[in-house]
mmCIF file of C-alpha atoms in Angstrom:
data_model
loop_
_atom_site.group_PDB
_atom_site.id
_atom_site.type_symbol
_atom_site.label_atom_id
_atom_site.label_comp_id
_atom_site.label_asym_id
_atom_site.label_seq_id
_atom_site.Cartn_x
_atom_site.Cartn_y
_atom_site.Cartn_z
ATOM 1 C CA MET A 1 -0.658 33.531 -26.366
ATOM 2 C CA LYS A 2 2.062 33.023 -24.315
ATOM 3 C CA ILE A 3 1.621 31.654 -20.558
ATOM 4 C CA GLU A 4 4.353 32.320 -17.932
ATOM 5 C CA ASN A 5 4.200 29.945 -15.180
ATOM 6 C CA PRO A 6 4.114 31.782 -11.429
ATOM 7 C CA ASN A 7 6.938 31.345 -10.148
ATOM 8 C CA PRO A 8 7.127 28.850 -7.582
ATOM 9 C CA ILE A 9 8.437 30.431 -4.607
ATOM 10 C CA GLN A 10 4.859 32.046 -4.064
ATOM 11 C CA TRP A 11 2.371 28.978 -4.293
ATOM 12 C CA GLN A 12 1.525 28.492 -1.380
ATOM 13 C CA PHE A 13 2.155 24.049 -0.491
ATOM 14 C CA SER A 14 0.032 23.152 2.274
ATOM 15 C CA GLU A 15 2.481 22.748 5.826
ATOM 16 C CA ARG A 16 1.453 18.809 4.968
ATOM 17 C CA ALA A 17 3.856 19.828 1.906
ATOM 18 C CA GLN A 18 6.194 21.318 3.843
ATOM 19 C CA GLN A 19 7.341 19.321 6.406
ATOM 20 C CA LEU A 20 7.747 16.594 3.242
ATOM 21 C CA GLN A 21 11.544 15.673 3.660
ATOM 22 C CA SER A 22 12.986 12.769 1.173
ATOM 23 C CA SER A 23 14.316 9.496 2.451
ATOM 24 C CA PHE A 24 17.873 9.340 2.981
ATOM 25 C CA ILE A 25 18.578 5.993 1.771
ATOM 26 C CA ARG A 26 16.895 7.941 -1.603
ATOM 27 C CA GLU A 27 19.458 10.609 -1.716
ATOM 28 C CA ILE A 28 22.861 8.469 -1.030
ATOM 29 C CA LEU A 29 21.375 5.540 -3.846
ATOM 30 C CA LYS A 30 21.678 8.670 -6.575
ATOM 31 C CA ILE A 31 25.726 8.849 -5.215
ATOM 32 C CA THR A 32 26.299 4.955 -5.451
ATOM 33 C CA GLN A 33 25.100 5.057 -8.992
ATOM 34 C CA ARG A 34 28.716 5.058 -10.134
ATOM 35 C CA PRO A 35 30.066 1.496 -11.064
ATOM 36 C CA GLU A 36 33.634 2.381 -8.967
ATOM 37 C CA ILE A 37 31.455 3.177 -5.675
ATOM 38 C CA ILE A 38 31.301 -0.413 -3.430
ATOM 39 C CA SER A 39 27.693 0.222 -1.708
ATOM 40 C CA PHE A 40 26.236 -1.798 0.635
ATOM 41 C CA ALA A 41 24.125 1.461 0.587
ATOM 42 C CA GLY A 42 20.472 -0.060 -0.750
ATOM 43 C CA GLY A 43 18.048 -2.519 0.972
ATOM 44 C CA LEU A 44 17.536 -3.655 -3.051
ATOM 45 C CA PRO A 45 17.225 -7.080 -3.802
ATOM 46 C CA SER A 46 19.954 -8.721 -5.924
ATOM 47 C CA PRO A 47 18.774 -8.667 -9.392
ATOM 48 C CA ALA A 48 20.609 -12.211 -9.885
ATOM 49 C CA THR A 49 17.353 -13.687 -8.225
ATOM 50 C CA PHE A 50 14.842 -12.095 -10.144
ATOM 51 C CA PRO A 51 13.147 -14.762 -12.440
ATOM 52 C CA VAL A 52 13.234 -12.582 -15.709
ATOM 53 C CA GLU A 53 12.113 -15.596 -17.835
ATOM 54 C CA ARG A 54 9.900 -16.701 -15.002
ATOM 55 C CA MET A 55 7.934 -13.635 -15.794
ATOM 56 C CA LYS A 56 7.994 -12.933 -19.301
ATOM 57 C CA ALA A 57 6.274 -16.105 -19.734
ATOM 58 C CA ALA A 58 3.891 -15.341 -17.264
ATOM 59 C CA TYR A 59 2.965 -12.024 -19.375
ATOM 60 C CA ASP A 60 2.698 -13.677 -22.791
ATOM 61 C CA LYS A 61 0.508 -15.848 -21.446
ATOM 62 C CA VAL A 62 -2.309 -13.331 -18.710
ATOM 63 C CA LEU A 63 -1.810 -11.055 -22.272
ATOM 64 C CA THR A 64 -2.338 -13.529 -24.972
ATOM 65 C CA GLU A 65 -4.936 -15.160 -22.767
ATOM 66 C CA ASN A 66 -7.308 -12.766 -20.730
ATOM 67 C CA GLY A 67 -5.276 -9.514 -22.160
ATOM 68 C CA LYS A 68 -8.883 -7.485 -22.034
ATOM 69 C CA VAL A 69 -9.321 -8.341 -18.815
ATOM 70 C CA ALA A 70 -6.059 -7.778 -17.928
ATOM 71 C CA LEU A 71 -5.445 -4.030 -20.144
ATOM 72 C CA GLN A 72 -8.828 -3.187 -18.099
ATOM 73 C CA TYR A 73 -9.553 -1.217 -14.693
ATOM 74 C CA GLY A 74 -9.981 -3.546 -11.182
ATOM 75 C CA PRO A 75 -11.682 -4.394 -8.526
ATOM 76 C CA THR A 76 -10.126 -1.715 -5.075
ATOM 77 C CA ASP A 77 -8.957 -4.819 -3.379
ATOM 78 C CA GLY A 78 -7.392 -6.564 -5.748
ATOM 79 C CA TYR A 79 -7.456 -9.407 -8.265
ATOM 80 C CA ALA A 80 -9.321 -13.039 -6.433
ATOM 81 C CA PRO A 81 -7.787 -15.513 -7.095
ATOM 82 C CA LEU A 82 -5.107 -14.089 -6.327
ATOM 83 C CA ARG A 83 -5.975 -12.465 -2.821
ATOM 84 C CA GLU A 84 -8.090 -15.862 -2.446
ATOM 85 C CA TRP A 85 -3.759 -17.540 -2.847
ATOM 86 C CA ILE A 86 -2.465 -14.572 -0.369
ATOM 87 C CA ALA A 87 -4.923 -15.641 2.002
ATOM 88 C CA GLY A 88 -4.032 -19.630 1.702
ATOM 89 C CA SER A 89 -0.866 -19.376 2.632
ATOM 90 C CA LEU A 90 -1.607 -17.211 5.854
ATOM 91 C CA SER A 91 -4.037 -19.798 6.944
ATOM 92 C CA THR A 92 -2.759 -22.607 8.904
ATOM 93 C CA GLU A 93 -4.622 -24.694 10.875
ATOM 94 C CA GLY A 94 -5.808 -23.116 13.985
ATOM 95 C CA SER A 95 -6.074 -19.446 12.216
ATOM 96 C CA THR A 96 -8.109 -19.453 9.117
ATOM 97 C CA ILE A 97 -7.527 -15.999 6.657
ATOM 98 C CA LEU A 98 -10.327 -15.362 4.029
ATOM 99 C CA PRO A 99 -10.353 -13.440 0.796
ATOM 100 C CA GLU A 100 -11.873 -11.032 2.086
ATOM 101 C CA GLN A 101 -9.587 -10.128 4.752
ATOM 102 C CA ILE A 102 -6.428 -9.354 2.000
ATOM 103 C CA LEU A 103 -5.572 -5.842 -0.014
ATOM 104 C CA MET A 104 -3.709 -5.616 -2.406
ATOM 105 C CA THR A 105 -1.353 -1.856 -2.704
ATOM 106 C CA SER A 106 0.939 -0.493 -5.210
ATOM 107 C CA GLY A 107 4.417 -2.165 -2.591
ATOM 108 C CA SER A 108 4.013 -2.440 0.769
ATOM 109 C CA GLN A 109 4.845 1.688 1.108
ATOM 110 C CA GLN A 110 1.768 2.493 -0.068
ATOM 111 C CA ALA A 111 0.063 -0.213 2.666
ATOM 112 C CA LEU A 112 2.370 1.652 5.041
ATOM 113 C CA ASP A 113 1.034 5.111 3.685
ATOM 114 C CA LEU A 114 -2.935 4.048 4.128
ATOM 115 C CA LEU A 115 -2.609 2.411 7.599
ATOM 116 C CA GLY A 116 -1.445 6.782 8.269
ATOM 117 C CA LYS A 117 -4.030 8.084 6.957
ATOM 118 C CA VAL A 118 -7.091 5.433 8.137
ATOM 119 C CA LEU A 119 -5.163 5.318 12.007
ATOM 120 C CA ILE A 120 -3.096 8.359 12.640
ATOM 121 C CA ASP A 121 -5.024 11.320 13.742
ATOM 122 C CA GLU A 122 -2.611 14.885 14.519
ATOM 123 C CA GLY A 123 -0.876 14.247 17.522
ATOM 124 C CA SER A 124 -1.288 10.415 17.936
ATOM 125 C CA ARG A 125 0.599 8.240 18.688
ATOM 126 C CA VAL A 126 2.138 5.786 17.070
ATOM 127 C CA LEU A 127 5.106 2.937 19.044
ATOM 128 C CA VAL A 128 8.683 2.050 16.760
ATOM 129 C CA GLU A 129 10.956 0.134 17.880
ATOM 130 C CA THR A 130 14.057 1.408 18.256
ATOM 131 C CA PRO A 131 15.539 1.911 15.807
ATOM 132 C CA SER A 132 12.874 1.174 13.135
ATOM 133 C CA TYR A 133 12.491 1.104 9.357
ATOM 134 C CA LEU A 134 13.045 4.590 7.854
ATOM 135 C CA GLY A 135 9.954 4.243 5.345
ATOM 136 C CA ALA A 136 7.501 3.142 7.620
ATOM 137 C CA LEU A 137 8.680 6.677 9.365
ATOM 138 C CA GLN A 138 8.449 9.070 6.802
ATOM 139 C CA ALA A 139 5.120 7.535 5.873
ATOM 140 C CA PHE A 140 3.639 8.072 8.982
ATOM 141 C CA SER A 141 5.487 11.232 9.696
ATOM 142 C CA VAL A 142 2.924 13.067 6.842
ATOM 143 C CA TYR A 143 0.382 12.281 9.419
ATOM 144 C CA ARG A 144 2.041 14.418 12.562
ATOM 145 C CA PRO A 145 1.636 11.401 15.290
ATOM 146 C CA GLU A 146 3.610 12.111 18.113
ATOM 147 C CA PHE A 147 6.598 8.734 17.928
ATOM 148 C CA LYS A 148 6.874 6.672 21.140
ATOM 149 C CA SER A 149 10.117 4.359 21.360
ATOM 150 C CA VAL A 150 9.789 1.079 22.231
ATOM 151 C CA ASP A 151 12.920 -0.843 24.716
ATOM 152 C CA THR A 152 14.683 -3.349 22.437
ATOM 153 C CA ASP A 153 17.779 -5.069 23.281
ATOM 154 C CA GLU A 154 20.014 -7.896 21.118
ATOM 155 C CA ALA A 155 16.816 -9.922 21.185
ATOM 156 C CA GLY A 156 14.767 -7.053 19.263
ATOM 157 C CA LEU A 157 11.797 -5.263 20.594
ATOM 158 C CA VAL A 158 11.141 -5.677 24.596
ATOM 159 C CA PRO A 159 7.371 -6.597 24.023
ATOM 160 C CA SER A 160 7.170 -5.424 28.712
ATOM 161 C CA SER A 161 8.099 -1.683 27.822
ATOM 162 C CA LEU A 162 5.259 -1.034 26.294
ATOM 163 C CA GLU A 163 3.608 -0.294 29.741
ATOM 164 C CA GLY A 164 4.585 2.592 29.995
ATOM 165 C CA ILE A 165 3.568 4.171 26.709
ATOM 166 C CA ALA A 166 0.710 2.451 25.116
ATOM 167 C CA GLN A 167 -2.019 4.618 26.790
ATOM 168 C CA GLY A 168 -3.903 5.944 23.765
ATOM 169 C CA ALA A 169 -1.391 4.513 21.211
ATOM 170 C CA ARG A 170 -3.413 3.946 17.375
ATOM 171 C CA MET A 171 -0.605 1.676 16.599
ATOM 172 C CA LEU A 172 2.544 -0.599 16.683
ATOM 173 C CA TYR A 173 4.773 -1.178 13.825
ATOM 174 C CA ALA A 174 6.528 -4.227 14.532
ATOM 175 C CA LEU A 175 9.263 -6.065 11.721
ATOM 176 C CA PRO A 176 9.879 -8.785 13.754
ATOM 177 C CA ASN A 177 12.102 -10.886 10.956
ATOM 178 C CA PHE A 178 15.204 -9.675 10.597
ATOM 179 C CA GLN A 179 14.179 -6.195 11.054
ATOM 180 C CA ASN A 180 15.305 -3.908 8.992
ATOM 181 C CA PRO A 181 18.112 -2.041 9.416
ATOM 182 C CA THR A 182 19.035 -4.136 12.647
ATOM 183 C CA GLY A 183 18.566 -8.139 11.018
ATOM 184 C CA ARG A 184 17.343 -9.178 14.287
ATOM 185 C CA SER A 185 14.366 -11.619 14.726
ATOM 186 C CA LEU A 186 12.290 -12.036 17.911
ATOM 187 C CA SER A 187 11.831 -15.278 19.517
ATOM 188 C CA VAL A 188 8.186 -17.272 19.422
ATOM 189 C CA GLU A 189 8.138 -16.091 22.563
ATOM 190 C CA ARG A 190 8.768 -12.919 22.217
ATOM 191 C CA ARG A 191 6.215 -12.951 19.614
ATOM 192 C CA GLN A 192 3.857 -14.594 21.528
ATOM 193 C CA GLU A 193 4.085 -11.840 25.161
ATOM 194 C CA LEU A 194 3.848 -8.841 21.621
ATOM 195 C CA VAL A 195 0.936 -10.835 20.234
ATOM 196 C CA GLU A 196 -1.326 -10.799 23.879
ATOM 197 C CA THR A 197 0.267 -7.545 25.423
ATOM 198 C CA CYS A 198 -1.390 -5.796 22.817
ATOM 199 C CA ALA A 199 -4.868 -7.612 23.078
ATOM 200 C CA ARG A 200 -4.865 -6.443 26.740
ATOM 201 C CA LEU A 201 -3.481 -2.882 25.855
ATOM 202 C CA GLY A 202 -5.517 -2.495 22.894
ATOM 203 C CA VAL A 203 -3.269 -1.573 20.805
ATOM 204 C CA PRO A 204 -3.743 -2.886 16.929
ATOM 205 C CA LEU A 205 -0.133 -4.254 15.682
ATOM 206 C CA ILE A 206 1.267 -4.398 12.577
ATOM 207 C CA GLU A 207 2.957 -7.193 11.292
ATOM 208 C CA ASP A 208 5.130 -6.176 8.812
ATOM 209 C CA ASP A 209 7.270 -9.156 6.669
ATOM 210 C CA PRO A 210 8.883 -8.452 3.316
ATOM 211 C CA TYR A 211 12.069 -10.657 5.267
ATOM 212 C CA GLY A 212 9.822 -13.534 6.829
ATOM 213 C CA SER A 213 10.574 -15.887 3.760
ATOM 214 C CA LEU A 214 14.503 -15.079 3.517
ATOM 215 C CA SER A 215 15.851 -17.213 6.755
ATOM 216 C CA TYR A 216 18.742 -18.587 5.621
ATOM 217 C CA LYS A 217 17.730 -22.105 7.742
ATOM 218 C CA GLY A 218 14.750 -22.569 5.734
ATOM 219 C CA ALA A 219 12.481 -22.647 8.488
ATOM 220 C CA PRO A 220 10.298 -19.279 8.843
ATOM 221 C CA SER A 221 8.898 -18.062 12.172
ATOM 222 C CA PRO A 222 5.460 -17.704 13.004
ATOM 223 C CA LYS A 223 2.994 -15.238 11.713
ATOM 224 C CA MET A 224 2.161 -13.093 14.741
ATOM 225 C CA VAL A 225 -0.857 -13.178 13.026
ATOM 226 C CA ALA A 226 -2.168 -16.648 12.822
ATOM 227 C CA MET A 227 -1.641 -16.031 16.294
ATOM 228 C CA ASN A 228 -4.399 -13.751 17.075
ATOM 229 C CA PRO A 229 -5.978 -12.613 13.320
ATOM 230 C CA ASP A 230 -8.472 -10.142 15.301
ATOM 231 C CA GLY A 231 -5.639 -7.544 16.487
ATOM 232 C CA VAL A 232 -2.175 -8.242 13.830
ATOM 233 C CA ILE A 233 -2.710 -6.381 10.199
ATOM 234 C CA TYR A 234 0.202 -8.510 8.440
ATOM 235 C CA MET A 235 1.553 -6.779 5.349
ATOM 236 C CA GLY A 236 3.306 -8.328 2.775
ATOM 237 C CA SER A 237 5.225 -8.076 0.001
ATOM 238 C CA PHE A 238 6.598 -9.867 -3.307
ATOM 239 C CA SER A 239 9.366 -7.487 -3.791
ATOM 240 C CA LYS A 240 12.144 -9.498 -1.866
ATOM 241 C CA VAL A 241 10.744 -12.841 -3.448
ATOM 242 C CA LEU A 242 10.073 -12.191 -7.307
ATOM 243 C CA THR A 243 10.854 -8.047 -7.898
ATOM 244 C CA PRO A 244 10.736 -4.737 -5.794
ATOM 245 C CA GLY A 245 9.718 -3.539 -9.454
ATOM 246 C CA ILE A 246 6.824 -4.954 -10.271
ATOM 247 C CA ARG A 247 5.585 -2.886 -6.905
ATOM 248 C CA LEU A 248 2.780 -5.314 -5.161
ATOM 249 C CA GLY A 249 2.152 -5.256 -1.810
ATOM 250 C CA TYR A 250 -0.898 -6.829 0.232
ATOM 251 C CA VAL A 251 -2.536 -6.411 3.970
ATOM 252 C CA CYS A 252 -4.408 -8.445 5.839
ATOM 253 C CA ALA A 253 -6.530 -7.268 8.159
ATOM 254 C CA PRO A 254 -9.785 -7.279 10.057
ATOM 255 C CA LEU A 255 -13.019 -7.120 7.798
ATOM 256 C CA PRO A 256 -14.101 -3.648 9.622
ATOM 257 C CA LEU A 257 -10.119 -2.471 9.150
ATOM 258 C CA VAL A 258 -9.827 -3.489 5.894
ATOM 259 C CA ARG A 259 -12.832 -2.159 4.353
ATOM 260 C CA ARG A 260 -11.634 1.621 5.438
ATOM 261 C CA LEU A 261 -8.266 0.736 3.701
ATOM 262 C CA GLU A 262 -10.026 -0.236 0.758
ATOM 263 C CA LEU A 263 -11.948 3.143 0.662
ATOM 264 C CA ALA A 264 -8.775 4.876 1.387
ATOM 265 C CA LYS A 265 -7.270 3.284 -1.688
ATOM 266 C CA GLN A 266 -9.685 4.453 -3.636
ATOM 267 C CA ALA A 267 -9.089 7.996 -3.026
ATOM 268 C CA ALA A 268 -5.627 7.194 -3.575
ATOM 269 C CA ASP A 269 -5.466 5.356 -7.099
ATOM 270 C CA LEU A 270 -8.838 3.046 -7.581
ATOM 271 C CA HIS A 271 -6.566 -0.296 -7.897
ATOM 272 C CA THR A 272 -3.322 -1.575 -8.462
ATOM 273 C CA ALA A 273 -2.813 -2.881 -11.819
ATOM 274 C CA GLN A 274 -4.775 -5.605 -12.552
ATOM 275 C CA LEU A 275 -1.898 -6.585 -15.067
ATOM 276 C CA THR A 276 1.079 -7.233 -12.803
ATOM 277 C CA GLN A 277 -1.566 -8.715 -10.120
ATOM 278 C CA MET A 278 -2.956 -11.323 -13.013
ATOM 279 C CA VAL A 279 1.690 -11.968 -13.822
ATOM 280 C CA VAL A 280 2.339 -12.408 -10.514
ATOM 281 C CA HIS A 281 -0.697 -14.849 -9.548
ATOM 282 C CA GLU A 282 -0.070 -17.011 -12.209
ATOM 283 C CA VAL A 283 4.118 -17.316 -11.490
ATOM 284 C CA VAL A 284 3.207 -18.451 -8.129
ATOM 285 C CA LYS A 285 -0.043 -20.175 -8.434
ATOM 286 C CA ASP A 286 1.826 -23.793 -9.176
ATOM 287 C CA GLY A 287 3.848 -23.811 -6.237
ATOM 288 C CA PHE A 288 6.666 -21.468 -8.021
ATOM 289 C CA LEU A 289 7.895 -19.766 -4.880
ATOM 290 C CA ASP A 290 8.795 -23.196 -2.855
ATOM 291 C CA GLN A 291 11.454 -23.861 -5.629
ATOM 292 C CA HIS A 292 13.042 -20.294 -6.032
ATOM 293 C CA ILE A 293 12.902 -18.386 -2.596
ATOM 294 C CA PRO A 294 15.858 -21.609 -1.619
ATOM 295 C CA THR A 295 17.903 -19.874 -3.480
ATOM 296 C CA ILE A 296 17.431 -16.162 -2.526
ATOM 297 C CA ARG A 297 18.209 -17.717 0.856
ATOM 298 C CA GLN A 298 21.664 -20.038 -0.482
ATOM 299 C CA LEU A 299 22.817 -16.713 -2.239
ATOM 300 C CA TYR A 300 21.827 -14.348 0.662
ATOM 301 C CA GLY A 301 23.400 -16.357 3.948
ATOM 302 C CA ASP A 302 26.362 -17.210 1.654
ATOM 303 C CA GLN A 303 26.798 -13.352 1.120
ATOM 304 C CA CYS A 304 26.197 -12.045 4.635
ATOM 305 C CA GLN A 305 28.735 -15.285 6.113
ATOM 306 C CA VAL A 306 31.624 -13.366 3.544
ATOM 307 C CA MET A 307 30.742 -10.263 5.700
ATOM 308 C CA LEU A 308 30.478 -11.107 8.339
ATOM 309 C CA ASP A 309 33.516 -12.566 8.325
ATOM 310 C CA ALA A 310 35.754 -10.228 6.903
ATOM 311 C CA MET A 311 34.028 -7.884 9.359
ATOM 312 C CA GLN A 312 36.085 -9.914 12.159
ATOM 313 C CA GLN A 313 38.929 -9.672 10.012
ATOM 314 C CA HIS A 314 38.818 -6.256 9.431
ATOM 315 C CA PHE A 315 36.793 -4.121 11.845
ATOM 316 C CA PRO A 316 38.239 -3.646 15.383
ATOM 317 C CA ALA A 317 37.929 -3.984 18.730
ATOM 318 C CA GLY A 318 35.141 -1.851 19.853
ATOM 319 C CA VAL A 319 33.013 -2.414 17.361
ATOM 320 C CA SER A 320 30.276 -4.709 17.851
ATOM 321 C CA TRP A 321 27.875 -6.188 15.037
ATOM 322 C CA THR A 322 24.464 -8.556 14.312
ATOM 323 C CA LYS A 323 24.606 -12.143 13.280
ATOM 324 C CA PRO A 324 21.191 -12.295 11.578
ATOM 325 C CA GLU A 325 19.951 -15.365 10.210
ATOM 326 C CA GLY A 326 18.116 -13.906 7.454
ATOM 327 C CA GLY A 327 17.489 -11.111 5.116
ATOM 328 C CA MET A 328 19.346 -8.276 3.873
ATOM 329 C CA PHE A 329 21.175 -5.876 7.073
ATOM 330 C CA ILE A 330 23.719 -6.074 9.227
ATOM 331 C CA TRP A 331 24.050 -3.656 12.114
ATOM 332 C CA VAL A 332 26.951 -2.431 13.434
ATOM 333 C CA THR A 333 27.530 -0.374 16.952
ATOM 334 C CA LEU A 334 31.238 1.593 16.558
ATOM 335 C CA PRO A 335 32.603 3.337 19.720
ATOM 336 C CA GLN A 336 30.622 6.161 21.354
ATOM 337 C CA GLN A 337 33.166 8.684 19.987
ATOM 338 C CA ILE A 338 32.664 8.128 16.183
ATOM 339 C CA ASP A 339 29.928 9.676 14.823
ATOM 340 C CA ALA A 340 28.544 8.201 11.679
ATOM 341 C CA MET A 341 27.871 10.373 9.424
ATOM 342 C CA LYS A 342 31.584 11.927 9.655
ATOM 343 C CA LEU A 343 32.296 8.243 8.595
ATOM 344 C CA LEU A 344 30.196 8.093 5.890
ATOM 345 C CA GLU A 345 32.169 11.272 4.309
ATOM 346 C CA GLN A 346 35.508 9.603 4.812
ATOM 347 C CA SER A 347 34.096 6.431 2.692
ATOM 348 C CA LEU A 348 32.460 8.077 0.602
ATOM 349 C CA ALA A 349 35.617 9.761 -0.962
ATOM 350 C CA ALA A 350 37.614 6.086 -0.360
ATOM 351 C CA ARG A 351 34.511 4.920 -2.659
ATOM 352 C CA VAL A 352 32.770 2.645 -0.043
ATOM 353 C CA ALA A 353 28.956 3.448 0.274
ATOM 354 C CA PHE A 354 26.339 2.173 3.533
ATOM 355 C CA VAL A 355 23.768 3.966 5.120
ATOM 356 C CA PRO A 356 24.695 6.155 9.297
ATOM 357 C CA GLY A 357 22.020 5.109 11.589
ATOM 358 C CA ALA A 358 20.847 7.639 13.039
ATOM 359 C CA PRO A 359 17.724 8.153 9.947
ATOM 360 C CA PHE A 360 16.486 5.166 11.481
ATOM 361 C CA TYR A 361 15.323 6.562 15.083
ATOM 362 C CA ALA A 362 11.909 7.975 15.589
ATOM 363 C CA ASN A 363 13.896 9.647 18.742
ATOM 364 C CA ASP A 364 17.388 10.027 20.438
ATOM 365 C CA PRO A 365 18.904 8.858 16.883
ATOM 366 C CA ALA A 366 22.160 6.870 18.205
ATOM 367 C CA THR A 367 24.733 8.148 15.874
ATOM 368 C CA ASN A 368 27.473 6.270 15.896
ATOM 369 C CA THR A 369 25.415 3.179 14.554
ATOM 370 C CA LEU A 370 25.493 1.765 10.595
ATOM 371 C CA ARG A 371 23.331 -0.657 8.703
ATOM 372 C CA LEU A 372 25.523 -2.751 6.265
ATOM 373 C CA SER A 373 23.160 -4.778 3.227
ATOM 374 C CA PHE A 374 25.421 -7.326 1.339
ATOM 375 C CA VAL A 375 23.210 -9.128 -1.114
ATOM 376 C CA THR A 376 23.934 -6.718 -4.130
ATOM 377 C CA VAL A 377 27.811 -7.417 -3.396
ATOM 378 C CA PRO A 378 29.999 -9.783 -5.231
ATOM 379 C CA PRO A 379 32.145 -11.410 -2.255
ATOM 380 C CA GLU A 380 35.184 -9.617 -3.111
ATOM 381 C CA ARG A 381 33.971 -6.165 -3.832
ATOM 382 C CA ILE A 382 32.499 -6.849 -0.042
ATOM 383 C CA ARG A 383 36.261 -8.234 1.341
ATOM 384 C CA GLU A 384 37.108 -4.813 -0.233
ATOM 385 C CA GLY A 385 34.728 -2.609 0.770
ATOM 386 C CA ILE A 386 34.841 -3.674 4.629
ATOM 387 C CA ALA A 387 38.491 -4.079 4.645
ATOM 388 C CA VAL A 388 38.795 0.202 3.756
ATOM 389 C CA LEU A 389 35.817 0.965 6.043
ATOM 390 C CA GLY A 390 37.927 -0.980 9.050
ATOM 391 C CA LYS A 391 40.730 0.853 7.852
ATOM 392 C CA LEU A 392 38.650 4.069 8.461
ATOM 393 C CA ILE A 393 36.861 3.297 11.965
ATOM 394 C CA ALA A 394 41.018 1.827 13.214
ATOM 395 C CA ASP A 395 42.135 5.560 11.743
ATOM 396 C CA MET A 396 38.975 7.896 13.855
ATOM 397 C CA LEU A 397 39.660 5.729 17.264
#
């Protein structure tokens, strides 16, 4: 007996499902898969940095020596040896992080979703930077918060601007290191001020730190979680230092919160893949990252400088941009009359892609901004693409 499928248009979706929107960046990436496109759009780590042989050896060892455990269900909070390693890496002389404070997640995007699920009710106030990470805005938007934009300047988030908007806020979401999308970093003084301000105002501070290890100078800034472990929720990921394909991230939080996050994760996926966690632990446990990360820093730093030099040569007067000291992104501010979306239409026709800045704003988007990523593009193609963009911008003035 053949059963006809119902017409999907007649199905009743939830209000939450009806408000879901695709990531603007993901939509652009569909276009940029064509090899003729010079793409500065994706926030993708360079495949040249992926430790393929090391990962292959780790998979072989784990499956050979402990395959039955690796292929079995695992605990929701994660593989204990890896959680212990993470706790140790986050601990400092004045601040000890316990393994029980670590929850493994299926990429940091799941961590964002779990935090939204546990901390946000409809209408809850959520504080975000201006601009902020698009993936976080997308994850939190599902829970229908009221976004309040925190002031920023050339040095990043301005802690004093919290005073008038923090009342009743459920969280402040921040990326202090080489922020996506701007590439800016907070000074040590601003980090301390931010931690103290959030503690005084009773606002949970989320420290999202996927890029902290990627300082071109090789000296990461102090983590805010070490300044106040009871008031800061730290998010980390192996995507930028190993490979994003393993989808492995983690949250470090005070015990009452991490237990709530664990319950939410049980309802979502039971646990993150045991095999993946065991392989990553095998890779990192003996100090591999200490040798591997400097090669990433060198590559990204060199390519960032190529892009900065090309922009200086080809971009017309009136255009400004950040000069990051780490990470993967440069933020460009165009003259006020230029709409980056219209520029994108022309640049795609000329086979160059970037991400317009407007989607990174929770409120009042600046339409004359854009984000450039340099890490997956060879130097000669960076120069070629920036020259094209510079000419297009000049023609729009």
